[in-house]
Amino acid sequence: MPAADPTHPDILGSLDPDQRQVAETVPGPLVVIAGAGTGKTRAVTHRIAHAARIGAADPHRTLAVTFTTRAAGEMRGRLAELGVNGVQARTFHSAALRQLQHFWPRTYGSELPPVSKSQFGLVAEAAARNRLPHETTTIRDLAAEVSWSKVTNVTPGSYPALARAAQREVNGIDPTVVAKVITDYEAIKQERGVIDFEDILLCTVAMLHEYPEVAAEVRERYQHFTVDEYQDVSPLQQSVLMSWLGQRDDLCVVGDPAQSIHSYAGARPGFLTNFTRQFPGATVVRLDRDYRSTPQVVGLANDVLNPPHFTNESPKLVLRAQRPDGPEPVFEGHTTDAEEARAVAEWLTGLHHHGIEWREMAVLFRINAQAPALEAALSEAEVPYVVRGSERFYERPEIRTALRQLSGHANNTPHDPGLAALKAILAGTGWSPDAPAGAGAAREKWESLSALVDLAEDIAQDDPTIDLGGVVAELQARAARQEAPVGQGVTLATLHASKGLEWDAVALAGIAEGSVPFVLSTSPAAVAEERRLLYVGITRAREHLRISWSRSGGPGRAGRRMSRFLVGLTPGTLAEPKPTAGRRRRERSALSQKCRVCQESLTTAADRKLGRHTTCESTYDEALLAELKSWRKQAADGSPAYVVFTDATLVALAEAMPSTEPELLAVAGVGPAKVERYGRDVLAILDEHRD
């Protein structure tokens, strides 16, 4: 490998000090904690290029693992710009499948079984064998549970207990029945002679474990590893990675615990946060300079992640904005979902009139059921929009067909005018300058072909003299790198689907209690993940940000409140000053007592005892509450536990953390007699958990 100047400006000169430390830390182990918009992809691609340039790593023996084909394509494109070729940038499944296809015939004496094209159909058959409903939502949720059990290495026999412990529910189906569905699903696959998506990883781990000579070949082929989005790694993916790595430690992992939003699908951020335990000599680098968003957006994101009114929480990664000031985020509450959707459309239209392209705007929401009202409002306002993302763009049937036809024409008449000839050819496949009316398959096909035309226009803009042969060659090169285009329209997407993307303007719609956090997210861990999900949505915006909610989805569905995560951060809910002594008696009345989190009235006895709504976020330590409950059981000595303290009082104690007897008396549900009887024990337990 030829060595070169390690300070080559294309490699290190454009990096900030922290990014440069990432690039220069070769070989591994290295863990990079990279906040949103801090240039993590730039840092790791420059690290790979720098290692190749100084001869510290062979690019042909380097494997960069990503979670999407789009990210893999982006990484390959950046490496190509840096003059580095030969690096394999693939998803876990893509890299594992190539290995299986190569080694399976040699090791098992037959071709690798085909990967099933439809997990849904197999799960539906397994559900039918157990006399379960055939509704699409039920089958879809069962399919997700099958995948979760596999990526977390949960067997059907252990599934019921683990599912109950993790509070996993599938449409009210008993966990033992779900376990039976999983068992039948595996049997049906075997009957059909197929494997599924997750079997690709399971078979890879099994093959490398059973055949040491194959493992040795794989480890000889790949010696330097980079894993992006490491907070999203599942136990199964971690097993694959460790099988690839063997006894070596030349591993760089990059991730952000604050963007861990896929635990329900099996992601375990602990692999990232505990990396230095597995690799004690690892270097840790933190990237906190945010180059994406304005200080106003960054400030709100930091406050959502580190709520200023929760003073007992340990601070997480705090981003430092590097861009100039921009507009303040817009917060608006509305009466109904329809009213909110119309206001979002109006906001987008106003930004477009001020020069922002439609494709540089997005509307994000928590669940797909929120999309129809937004689609209707955008259609009525004549705002173009794209619902489907650009993932696996070049694998869409209409794109494969279009590229084949373009290639055929380019072979026959390569010197035709590039862009004009391309549009004429695509017009014969269903493309037109104007979108078809309505939604459905015709609209999706048009969106795909229109995106291909947009990509060709970008190519022609860089070289106005380019001919058809040149345009097609560049399209094929981008297809090989999986560099997908951006659609010409406002993007509509869920918060989960928005991760890894960014726009000039972002509207977050439906940010109300029951949506964010989602109504089924009840445990502290689940609520914390919902907070991170909102953080992800906020950090998608470069400059303009709008957050809205509605109080009613329609007749009979009134009474929703703004998300608890926005309390204290919006102009209408900033923390109120404490009452003066002269007002103290009035503040104690039932109607005037306020929730210490959202500042709204407390209307039930349970809420008043807690000092907050039961739906508003709690700040107690779960381990402390568990210890208090254990002590209460002993103190009750066979009597009902509530005669000592109710659950609400224990939660209030865990939240208030009183340190003296007078402070104990200030907690609702604690009187002088209970302080005299239990005060010393309670304070001792609290002291053990005090920071």
XYZ file of C-alpha atoms in Angstrom:
691
model
C 0.000 0.000 0.000
C 1.479 3.379 -0.910
C 1.880 5.703 2.029
C 1.256 9.438 1.694
C 1.431 12.646 3.646
C -0.775 12.079 6.719
C -1.683 15.775 6.806
C -3.120 15.715 3.261
C -5.751 18.518 3.295
C -8.428 16.250 1.781
C -8.085 13.882 4.714
C -7.423 15.867 7.879
C -7.290 19.547 6.997
C -11.036 20.134 6.971
C -11.806 18.351 10.269
C -12.455 20.019 13.599
C -10.216 18.979 16.541
C -12.535 16.221 17.768
C -13.175 14.844 14.296
C -9.450 14.905 13.671
C -8.845 12.909 16.844
C -11.272 10.297 15.501
C -9.446 10.181 12.170
C -6.010 9.886 13.733
C -6.934 7.187 16.263
C -5.833 4.159 14.242
C -5.976 1.307 14.845
C -8.850 0.712 17.294
C -10.513 0.055 19.582
C -12.307 3.397 19.392
C -15.771 4.483 20.500
C -17.179 7.751 19.165
C -20.147 9.303 20.974
C -21.477 11.558 18.234
C -24.420 13.898 18.782
C -26.899 14.833 16.083
C -25.415 16.915 13.277
C -21.835 16.630 14.539
C -20.356 15.107 11.371
C -19.894 11.521 12.494
C -19.994 10.086 8.962
C -17.406 12.645 7.897
C -15.191 11.719 10.839
C -15.280 7.953 10.295
C -14.908 8.085 6.510
C -11.883 10.362 6.915
C -10.564 7.928 9.522
C -10.807 5.048 7.039
C -9.165 7.181 4.344
C -6.418 8.368 6.697
C -5.663 4.810 7.839
C -5.384 3.722 4.195
C -3.214 6.711 3.261
C -0.641 6.123 6.007
C -0.625 2.350 5.472
C -2.289 1.520 8.807
C -5.179 -0.356 7.169
C -5.768 -2.077 3.856
C -8.987 -0.675 2.353
C -9.631 -4.032 0.659
C -9.676 -5.645 4.115
C -11.859 -2.975 5.686
C -15.560 -3.509 6.393
C -17.771 -0.547 7.275
C -21.148 -1.674 8.603
C -24.212 0.557 8.389
C -27.911 0.028 9.064
C -29.337 1.133 5.718
C -28.310 0.784 2.106
C -28.662 4.547 1.798
C -26.055 5.103 4.526
C -23.787 2.496 2.942
C -24.090 4.255 -0.412
C -23.307 7.608 1.169
C -20.203 6.174 2.809
C -18.976 4.619 -0.431
C -19.522 7.923 -2.215
C -17.543 9.887 0.375
C -14.689 7.397 0.319
C -14.584 7.602 -3.466
C -14.299 11.394 -3.226
C -11.328 10.910 -0.890
C -9.667 8.607 -3.417
C -10.192 5.420 -1.394
C -11.526 2.377 -3.228
C -12.012 -1.222 -2.185
C -13.696 -0.628 1.188
C -16.785 -2.771 1.694
C -19.584 -0.552 3.068
C -22.599 -2.766 3.687
C -25.433 -3.440 6.060
C -25.111 -6.331 8.521
C -27.472 -8.437 6.434
C -25.835 -7.626 3.095
C -22.346 -8.514 4.327
C -23.557 -11.691 6.035
C -25.557 -12.825 2.999
C -22.516 -12.552 0.725
C -20.542 -14.734 3.121
C -23.315 -17.315 3.346
C -23.714 -17.507 -0.417
C -19.975 -18.015 -0.814
C -19.307 -20.541 1.965
C -22.634 -22.391 2.392
C -22.205 -24.828 -0.546
C -18.704 -25.752 0.654
C -19.695 -26.262 4.287
C -23.183 -27.764 4.004
C -23.018 -29.349 0.545
C -26.006 -27.530 -0.914
C -27.049 -24.110 -2.091
C -28.184 -21.621 0.556
C -31.975 -21.861 0.957
C -33.737 -18.895 -0.653
C -34.739 -15.965 1.506
C -38.515 -15.815 1.804
C -40.028 -12.894 -0.076
C -42.995 -12.682 2.286
C -42.624 -13.131 6.020
C -46.187 -11.838 6.324
C -47.675 -14.881 4.567
C -45.719 -17.348 6.699
C -46.733 -15.587 9.919
C -50.353 -15.490 8.750
C -50.296 -19.264 8.259
C -48.760 -19.784 11.714
C -51.427 -17.538 13.218
C -54.163 -19.511 11.438
C -52.840 -22.747 12.934
C -53.411 -21.150 16.330
C -56.875 -19.835 15.393
C -55.870 -16.199 15.708
C -57.519 -13.300 13.840
C -56.345 -12.645 10.287
C -56.413 -8.846 10.517
C -53.440 -7.183 8.861
C -52.473 -5.317 12.022
C -52.420 -8.524 14.079
C -50.261 -10.388 11.548
C -47.940 -7.406 11.209
C -47.483 -7.165 14.973
C -46.896 -10.909 15.243
C -44.284 -10.674 12.473
C -42.519 -7.910 14.412
C -42.569 -10.105 17.522
C -41.090 -13.037 15.595
C -38.246 -10.778 14.449
C -37.725 -9.400 17.965
C -37.431 -12.871 19.446
C -34.755 -13.758 16.889
C -32.637 -10.602 17.093
C -32.648 -10.758 20.893
C -31.846 -14.502 20.956
C -35.117 -15.337 22.740
C -36.268 -18.922 22.209
C -39.975 -19.857 22.044
C -39.604 -21.666 25.379
C -38.281 -18.583 27.180
C -40.457 -16.093 25.291
C -43.530 -15.981 27.634
C -41.569 -15.094 30.771
C -39.292 -12.604 29.002
C -42.183 -10.977 27.147
C -44.090 -10.459 30.388
C -40.999 -9.049 32.091
C -40.454 -6.631 29.189
C -44.180 -5.713 29.122
C -44.462 -6.743 25.485
C -48.031 -7.176 24.275
C -49.333 -8.281 20.880
C -52.952 -7.171 20.509
C -53.943 -8.812 23.784
C -52.734 -12.273 22.704
C -51.397 -14.382 25.570
C -47.578 -14.688 25.423
C -47.785 -18.495 25.468
C -49.873 -18.340 22.270
C -47.377 -15.940 20.686
C -44.624 -18.430 21.543
C -46.623 -21.146 19.793
C -46.950 -18.920 16.718
C -43.171 -18.458 16.716
C -42.680 -22.234 16.921
C -45.150 -22.896 14.090
C -43.602 -20.138 11.984
C -40.200 -21.849 12.159
C -41.800 -25.183 11.251
C -43.570 -23.674 8.229
C -40.295 -22.171 7.006
C -38.656 -25.552 7.227
C -41.546 -27.137 5.319
C -41.176 -24.516 2.574
C -37.381 -24.827 2.471
C -36.801 -21.099 2.987
C -35.075 -18.815 5.471
C -36.085 -15.328 6.553
C -34.275 -12.018 6.878
C -33.015 -12.609 10.429
C -31.924 -16.173 9.573
C -29.214 -14.588 7.442
C -27.499 -13.421 10.629
C -28.344 -16.542 12.642
C -26.922 -18.809 9.943
C -23.797 -16.670 9.682
C -23.085 -16.953 13.402
C -23.733 -20.710 13.313
C -21.505 -21.242 10.277
C -18.594 -19.266 11.708
C -18.933 -21.138 15.005
C -19.210 -24.605 13.485
C -16.484 -24.200 10.866
C -13.313 -22.572 12.280
C -11.625 -22.721 8.874
C -14.398 -20.559 7.397
C -14.145 -18.137 10.311
C -10.377 -17.910 9.706
C -10.953 -17.043 6.036
C -13.506 -14.355 6.901
C -11.200 -12.837 9.525
C -8.327 -12.874 7.051
C -10.548 -11.091 4.519
C -11.784 -8.426 6.948
C -9.349 -7.070 9.528
C -10.496 -3.484 10.126
C -14.081 -2.735 11.203
C -16.231 0.367 11.526
C -19.836 0.166 12.769
C -22.146 3.156 12.398
C -25.284 3.763 14.509
C -23.932 1.373 17.123
C -26.682 2.314 19.580
C -29.081 0.388 17.327
C -27.191 -2.925 17.392
C -29.211 -5.942 18.540
C -27.772 -8.911 20.468
C -27.846 -10.949 17.251
C -25.967 -8.293 15.288
C -23.461 -8.000 18.119
C -22.911 -11.762 17.909
C -22.223 -11.477 14.178
C -19.789 -8.611 14.744
C -17.886 -10.485 17.442
C -17.716 -13.552 15.175
C -16.200 -11.422 12.426
C -13.780 -9.741 14.792
C -12.454 -12.848 16.536
C -9.654 -12.027 18.977
C -8.748 -8.745 17.265
C -9.733 -5.285 18.471
C -9.324 -3.047 15.403
C -12.877 -1.825 15.775
C -14.349 1.673 15.617
C -17.971 2.096 16.725
C -19.967 5.288 16.337
C -23.297 6.135 17.884
C -25.422 8.391 20.046
C -27.278 7.079 23.113
C -29.591 10.082 22.817
C -30.816 8.734 19.470
C -31.561 5.220 20.706
C -35.192 4.829 19.616
C -35.488 1.215 18.468
C -35.444 -0.845 21.679
C -38.806 -2.414 20.817
C -37.163 -3.883 17.711
C -34.281 -5.315 19.717
C -31.726 -2.475 19.760
C -29.491 -2.442 22.832
C -27.662 0.874 23.400
C -25.721 -0.807 26.196
C -23.312 -2.212 23.608
C -22.323 1.409 22.904
C -22.418 2.822 26.416
C -20.528 -0.165 27.868
C -18.005 -0.451 25.032
C -15.056 0.378 27.282
C -15.959 -2.521 29.568
C -15.598 -4.976 26.705
C -12.539 -3.155 25.361
C -10.866 -1.603 28.431
C -8.125 0.063 26.393
C -10.515 1.783 24.002
C -10.184 5.473 23.174
C -13.349 7.524 23.735
C -14.025 10.619 21.612
C -17.099 12.831 21.919
C -18.410 14.906 19.024
C -20.670 17.694 20.304
C -20.231 20.489 17.741
C -23.526 20.648 15.840
C -23.036 21.901 12.283
C -26.562 21.121 11.134
C -28.917 23.288 13.141
C -29.199 26.869 14.334
C -28.589 27.730 18.009
C -32.350 28.055 18.476
C -33.015 24.499 17.290
C -30.011 23.119 19.159
C -31.056 24.894 22.348
C -34.538 23.379 22.262
C -33.102 19.920 21.521
C -30.765 20.190 24.503
C -33.628 21.299 26.763
C -35.856 18.422 25.657
C -33.071 15.918 26.295
C -31.961 17.573 29.564
C -35.165 19.112 30.969
C -34.268 22.242 32.966
C -37.119 21.608 35.432
C -35.760 18.152 36.342
C -32.761 19.250 38.359
C -31.979 15.796 39.759
C -31.337 14.233 36.345
C -27.732 13.764 35.302
C -27.025 15.778 32.133
C -26.580 13.928 28.864
C -24.541 14.995 25.840
C -25.063 18.721 25.271
C -24.727 19.925 21.689
C -22.865 23.133 20.823
C -24.352 24.969 17.835
C -21.876 26.148 15.196
C -24.289 27.928 12.838
C -25.423 31.570 13.038
C -28.679 32.477 14.778
C -31.954 31.601 13.103
C -35.666 31.992 13.797
C -37.137 30.823 17.066
C -39.082 27.553 16.975
C -42.825 27.994 16.516
C -45.205 26.365 19.037
C -48.935 26.196 18.325
C -51.874 24.391 19.877
C -55.020 23.791 17.820
C -58.575 22.708 18.431
C -58.676 19.728 16.067
C -56.318 17.592 13.990
C -57.765 19.044 10.794
C -57.161 22.600 11.974
C -53.615 21.677 12.927
C -52.966 20.079 9.519
C -54.227 23.179 7.689
C -51.954 25.385 9.791
C -48.973 23.141 8.953
C -49.774 23.428 5.228
C -50.022 27.208 5.556
C -46.651 27.358 7.339
C -44.971 25.277 4.633
C -46.506 27.395 1.880
C -45.220 30.568 3.501
C -41.683 29.177 3.719
C -41.839 28.081 0.085
C -42.821 31.601 -0.966
C -39.679 32.801 0.815
C -37.467 30.550 -1.295
C -37.273 27.186 0.497
C -37.674 24.246 -1.880
C -40.462 21.772 -1.194
C -37.952 18.921 -0.944
C -36.139 20.773 1.835
C -39.188 20.554 4.110
C -40.719 17.715 6.111
C -43.707 16.962 8.318
C -43.007 14.359 10.984
C -45.492 12.517 13.200
C -45.531 9.638 15.694
C -47.673 7.007 13.940
C -48.939 6.470 10.394
C -52.540 6.992 11.480
C -51.750 10.707 11.804
C -50.820 10.999 8.116
C -54.262 11.131 6.371
C -55.277 14.488 7.878
C -51.924 15.958 6.883
C -52.104 14.519 3.361
C -55.589 15.953 2.892
C -54.493 19.409 4.061
C -51.412 19.421 1.825
C -53.441 18.284 -1.187
C -56.038 20.987 -0.563
C -53.265 23.601 -0.330
C -51.637 22.196 -3.506
C -48.430 21.408 -1.636
C -46.527 18.553 -3.346
C -45.551 15.800 -0.944
C -43.777 12.461 -0.860
C -44.912 9.835 1.631
C -42.511 7.088 0.734
C -38.835 7.540 1.603
C -35.904 6.906 -0.720
C -34.601 3.747 0.962
C -33.676 0.974 -1.503
C -34.619 3.355 -4.312
C -32.750 1.513 -7.059
C -34.442 -1.786 -6.173
C -37.931 -0.520 -6.950
C -39.373 -2.336 -10.000
C -40.172 0.885 -11.840
C -36.613 2.160 -11.372
C -35.023 -1.116 -12.481
C -37.228 -1.085 -15.598
C -36.441 2.559 -16.319
C -32.680 2.046 -15.994
C -32.811 -0.971 -18.326
C -34.673 1.039 -20.957
C -32.353 4.021 -20.570
C -29.336 1.749 -20.898
C -30.730 0.203 -24.083
C -31.332 3.598 -25.677
C -27.891 4.829 -24.572
C -26.248 1.847 -26.247
C -28.011 2.641 -29.535
C -27.920 6.460 -29.471
C -25.386 7.510 -26.815
C -24.957 11.048 -28.151
C -28.575 12.147 -27.952
C -29.122 15.274 -25.818
C -28.884 13.910 -22.295
C -31.714 15.353 -20.243
C -34.220 15.836 -23.063
C -33.720 12.275 -24.336
C -34.065 10.865 -20.817
C -37.376 12.643 -20.236
C -38.710 11.447 -23.583
C -37.794 7.841 -22.796
C -39.306 7.973 -19.289
C -42.484 9.515 -20.680
C -43.064 6.174 -22.343
C -42.865 4.388 -18.974
C -45.438 6.516 -17.151
C -43.597 9.682 -16.177
C -45.089 13.112 -16.788
C -44.236 16.608 -15.538
C -47.420 16.680 -13.426
C -48.337 14.280 -10.628
C -51.371 12.022 -11.080
C -54.430 12.747 -8.957
C -54.933 10.853 -5.737
C -52.702 8.361 -3.968
C -51.942 4.690 -4.514
C -49.591 2.712 -6.744
C -49.801 5.145 -9.697
C -48.701 8.018 -7.484
C -45.851 6.000 -5.985
C -44.590 5.021 -9.449
C -44.726 8.638 -10.572
C -42.835 9.742 -7.448
C -40.067 7.235 -8.190
C -39.699 8.236 -11.853
C -39.922 11.918 -10.967
C -37.104 11.469 -8.455
C -35.022 9.819 -11.200
C -35.657 12.828 -13.457
C -34.626 15.169 -10.621
C -31.408 13.222 -10.247
C -30.729 13.501 -13.987
C -31.389 17.255 -13.809
C -28.783 17.569 -11.052
C -26.292 15.677 -13.243
C -27.059 17.891 -16.255
C -26.727 21.018 -14.140
C -23.155 20.046 -13.288
C -22.398 19.390 -16.986
C -24.892 21.060 -19.385
C -23.214 19.432 -22.424
C -23.560 15.868 -21.148
C -25.168 13.396 -23.565
C -27.535 10.500 -22.886
C -24.684 8.013 -22.564
C -23.025 10.185 -19.931
C -26.240 10.666 -17.939
C -26.992 6.946 -17.940
C -23.418 6.065 -16.952
C -23.608 8.449 -13.986
C -27.012 7.063 -12.959
C -25.617 3.524 -13.072
C -22.608 4.577 -10.979
C -24.890 6.115 -8.366
C -27.068 3.025 -8.403
C -23.988 0.884 -7.708
C -23.210 3.125 -4.734
C -26.907 3.183 -3.692
C -26.889 7.002 -3.731
C -30.631 7.572 -3.716
C -32.157 10.915 -4.790
C -34.357 13.191 -2.748
C -37.963 13.504 -3.928
C -39.333 16.843 -5.153
C -41.922 17.414 -2.509
C -42.465 17.846 1.196
C -41.538 14.624 2.975
C -44.186 13.036 5.181
C -42.648 10.523 7.567
C -42.884 9.083 11.040
C -40.398 10.249 13.647
C -38.752 6.825 13.568
C -38.349 6.933 9.782
C -36.801 10.423 9.913
C -33.687 9.300 11.758
C -30.559 9.987 9.728
C -32.285 12.608 7.556
C -32.392 16.406 7.701
C -34.274 19.307 6.125
C -34.186 23.111 6.171
C -37.661 23.201 7.691
C -39.412 20.605 9.830
C -42.933 20.562 11.239
C -43.549 18.159 14.112
C -47.289 17.482 14.201
C -49.426 15.844 16.873
C -46.981 16.355 19.752
C -49.621 15.728 22.410
C -50.057 13.387 25.351
C -51.000 9.960 24.052
C -48.976 10.500 20.874
C -45.619 11.675 22.248
C -45.159 9.883 24.537
C -47.269 7.195 22.913
C -50.176 5.972 24.986
C -48.705 2.465 25.335
C -45.346 3.765 26.583
C -45.931 3.597 30.314
C -42.718 2.393 31.952
C -39.982 4.943 32.797
C -37.693 3.347 30.208
C -40.356 3.547 27.496
C -41.169 7.164 28.347
C -37.464 8.034 28.234
C -37.249 6.525 24.750
C -40.213 8.627 23.648
C -38.334 11.701 24.871
C -35.362 10.673 22.739
C -37.720 10.212 19.789
C -38.855 13.820 20.087
C -35.205 14.874 20.342
C -34.499 13.041 17.092
C -37.377 14.851 15.396
C -36.215 18.275 16.575
C -32.641 17.706 15.436
C -33.792 16.941 11.866
C -34.363 20.695 11.346
C -31.541 22.871 10.080
C -33.235 26.257 10.512
C -37.031 26.376 10.684
C -38.917 24.304 13.266
C -42.612 24.160 14.065
C -44.105 22.028 16.852
C -47.864 21.681 17.141
C -50.591 19.635 18.781
C -54.370 19.582 18.886
C -56.750 19.240 21.790
C -59.209 17.043 19.904
C -59.110 14.627 16.993
C -62.818 15.221 16.370
C -66.221 15.028 18.082
C -66.056 13.189 21.377
C -62.272 13.121 21.489
C -61.470 16.338 23.310
C -59.243 16.872 26.298
C -55.744 16.121 24.983
C -52.875 18.131 26.378
C -49.585 19.235 24.944
C -46.819 16.663 25.397
C -45.246 16.647 28.834
C -41.846 16.896 27.115
C -42.609 20.485 26.086
C -43.624 21.686 29.540
C -41.448 24.597 30.594
C -40.063 24.996 27.072
C -42.918 26.715 25.236
C -43.857 30.368 25.746
C -47.185 29.433 27.353
C -45.800 26.900 29.837
C -42.672 28.529 31.202
C -42.100 27.826 34.888
C -44.297 30.022 37.060
C -42.859 31.820 40.113
C -43.515 30.276 43.504
C -46.485 31.754 45.397
C -45.826 34.375 48.022
C -46.642 33.795 51.691
C -49.802 35.878 51.373
C -51.177 33.500 48.713
C -50.185 30.238 50.382
C -53.631 29.305 51.741
C -55.308 29.819 48.375
C -52.688 27.728 46.588
C -53.499 24.796 48.840
C -57.078 24.510 47.595
C -57.830 21.500 45.433
C -58.601 23.549 42.323
C -55.525 25.756 42.610
C -52.900 23.081 43.205
C -50.669 22.851 40.149
C -48.729 19.957 38.670
C -45.047 20.638 39.292
C -44.269 19.311 35.766
C -46.891 20.848 33.445
C -48.235 23.612 35.755
C -51.867 22.630 35.068
C -54.444 22.039 37.824
C -54.475 18.810 39.805
C -58.021 17.465 39.892
C -57.759 14.059 41.585
C -56.642 13.039 45.049
C -53.971 10.736 43.614
C -52.563 13.567 41.500
C -52.536 15.958 44.444
C -50.766 13.390 46.606
C -48.050 13.004 43.949
C -47.869 16.719 43.278
C -48.157 16.005 39.553
C -50.478 14.296 37.088
C -49.986 10.564 36.975
C -49.439 10.964 33.216
C -46.721 13.590 33.622
C -43.152 12.421 33.697
C -41.753 11.140 36.959
C -38.183 11.593 38.134
C -37.859 8.859 40.721
C -35.159 6.183 40.824
C -36.789 2.814 40.066
C -34.281 0.985 42.278
C -35.162 3.305 45.170
C -38.892 2.729 44.737
C -38.341 -1.029 44.644
C -36.385 -0.851 47.909
C -39.070 1.286 49.547
C -41.728 -1.244 48.551
C -39.623 -4.101 49.918
C -39.175 -2.252 53.224
C -42.915 -1.456 53.351
C -43.782 -5.142 53.008
C -41.601 -5.989 56.021
C -42.907 -3.033 58.028
C -46.519 -4.068 57.362
C -45.799 -7.428 59.048
C -48.704 -9.245 57.433
C -51.097 -6.281 57.381
C -52.111 -4.658 54.055
C -49.134 -2.690 52.708
C -51.125 0.514 52.254
C -51.550 0.909 56.029
C -47.864 1.845 56.114
C -47.763 4.038 52.998
C -49.727 3.917 49.751
C -47.960 3.465 46.420
C -48.611 7.121 45.620
C -46.925 8.205 48.863
C -43.892 6.003 48.165
C -43.569 7.542 44.692
C -43.880 11.020 46.218
C -41.126 10.160 48.725
C -38.884 8.826 45.969
C -39.425 12.004 43.951
C -39.134 14.545 46.767
C -36.136 12.839 48.455
C -36.690 14.512 51.889
C -33.616 14.522 54.136
C -35.136 15.635 57.466
C -38.283 14.895 59.471
C -39.832 18.316 58.705
C -39.281 17.626 55.001
C -40.922 14.214 55.467
C -43.984 15.893 56.958
C -44.268 18.075 53.851
C -44.907 14.987 51.689
C -48.602 14.251 51.149
C -49.651 11.098 52.998
C -46.993 11.387 55.726
C -48.267 12.518 59.131
C -46.594 12.958 62.539
C -47.495 9.435 63.702
C -45.933 7.847 60.614
C -42.836 10.016 60.892
C -42.422 8.873 64.479
C -42.914 5.219 63.543
C -41.237 4.961 60.140
C -39.314 8.189 59.628
C -35.876 6.937 60.634
C -36.088 3.878 58.360
C -37.350 5.878 55.372
C -34.669 8.554 55.700
C -31.990 5.882 55.942
C -33.171 4.285 52.684
C -33.343 7.666 50.963
C -29.847 8.551 52.147
C -28.454 5.415 50.517
C -29.809 6.563 47.150
C -28.907 10.229 47.448
C -26.375 11.534 44.904
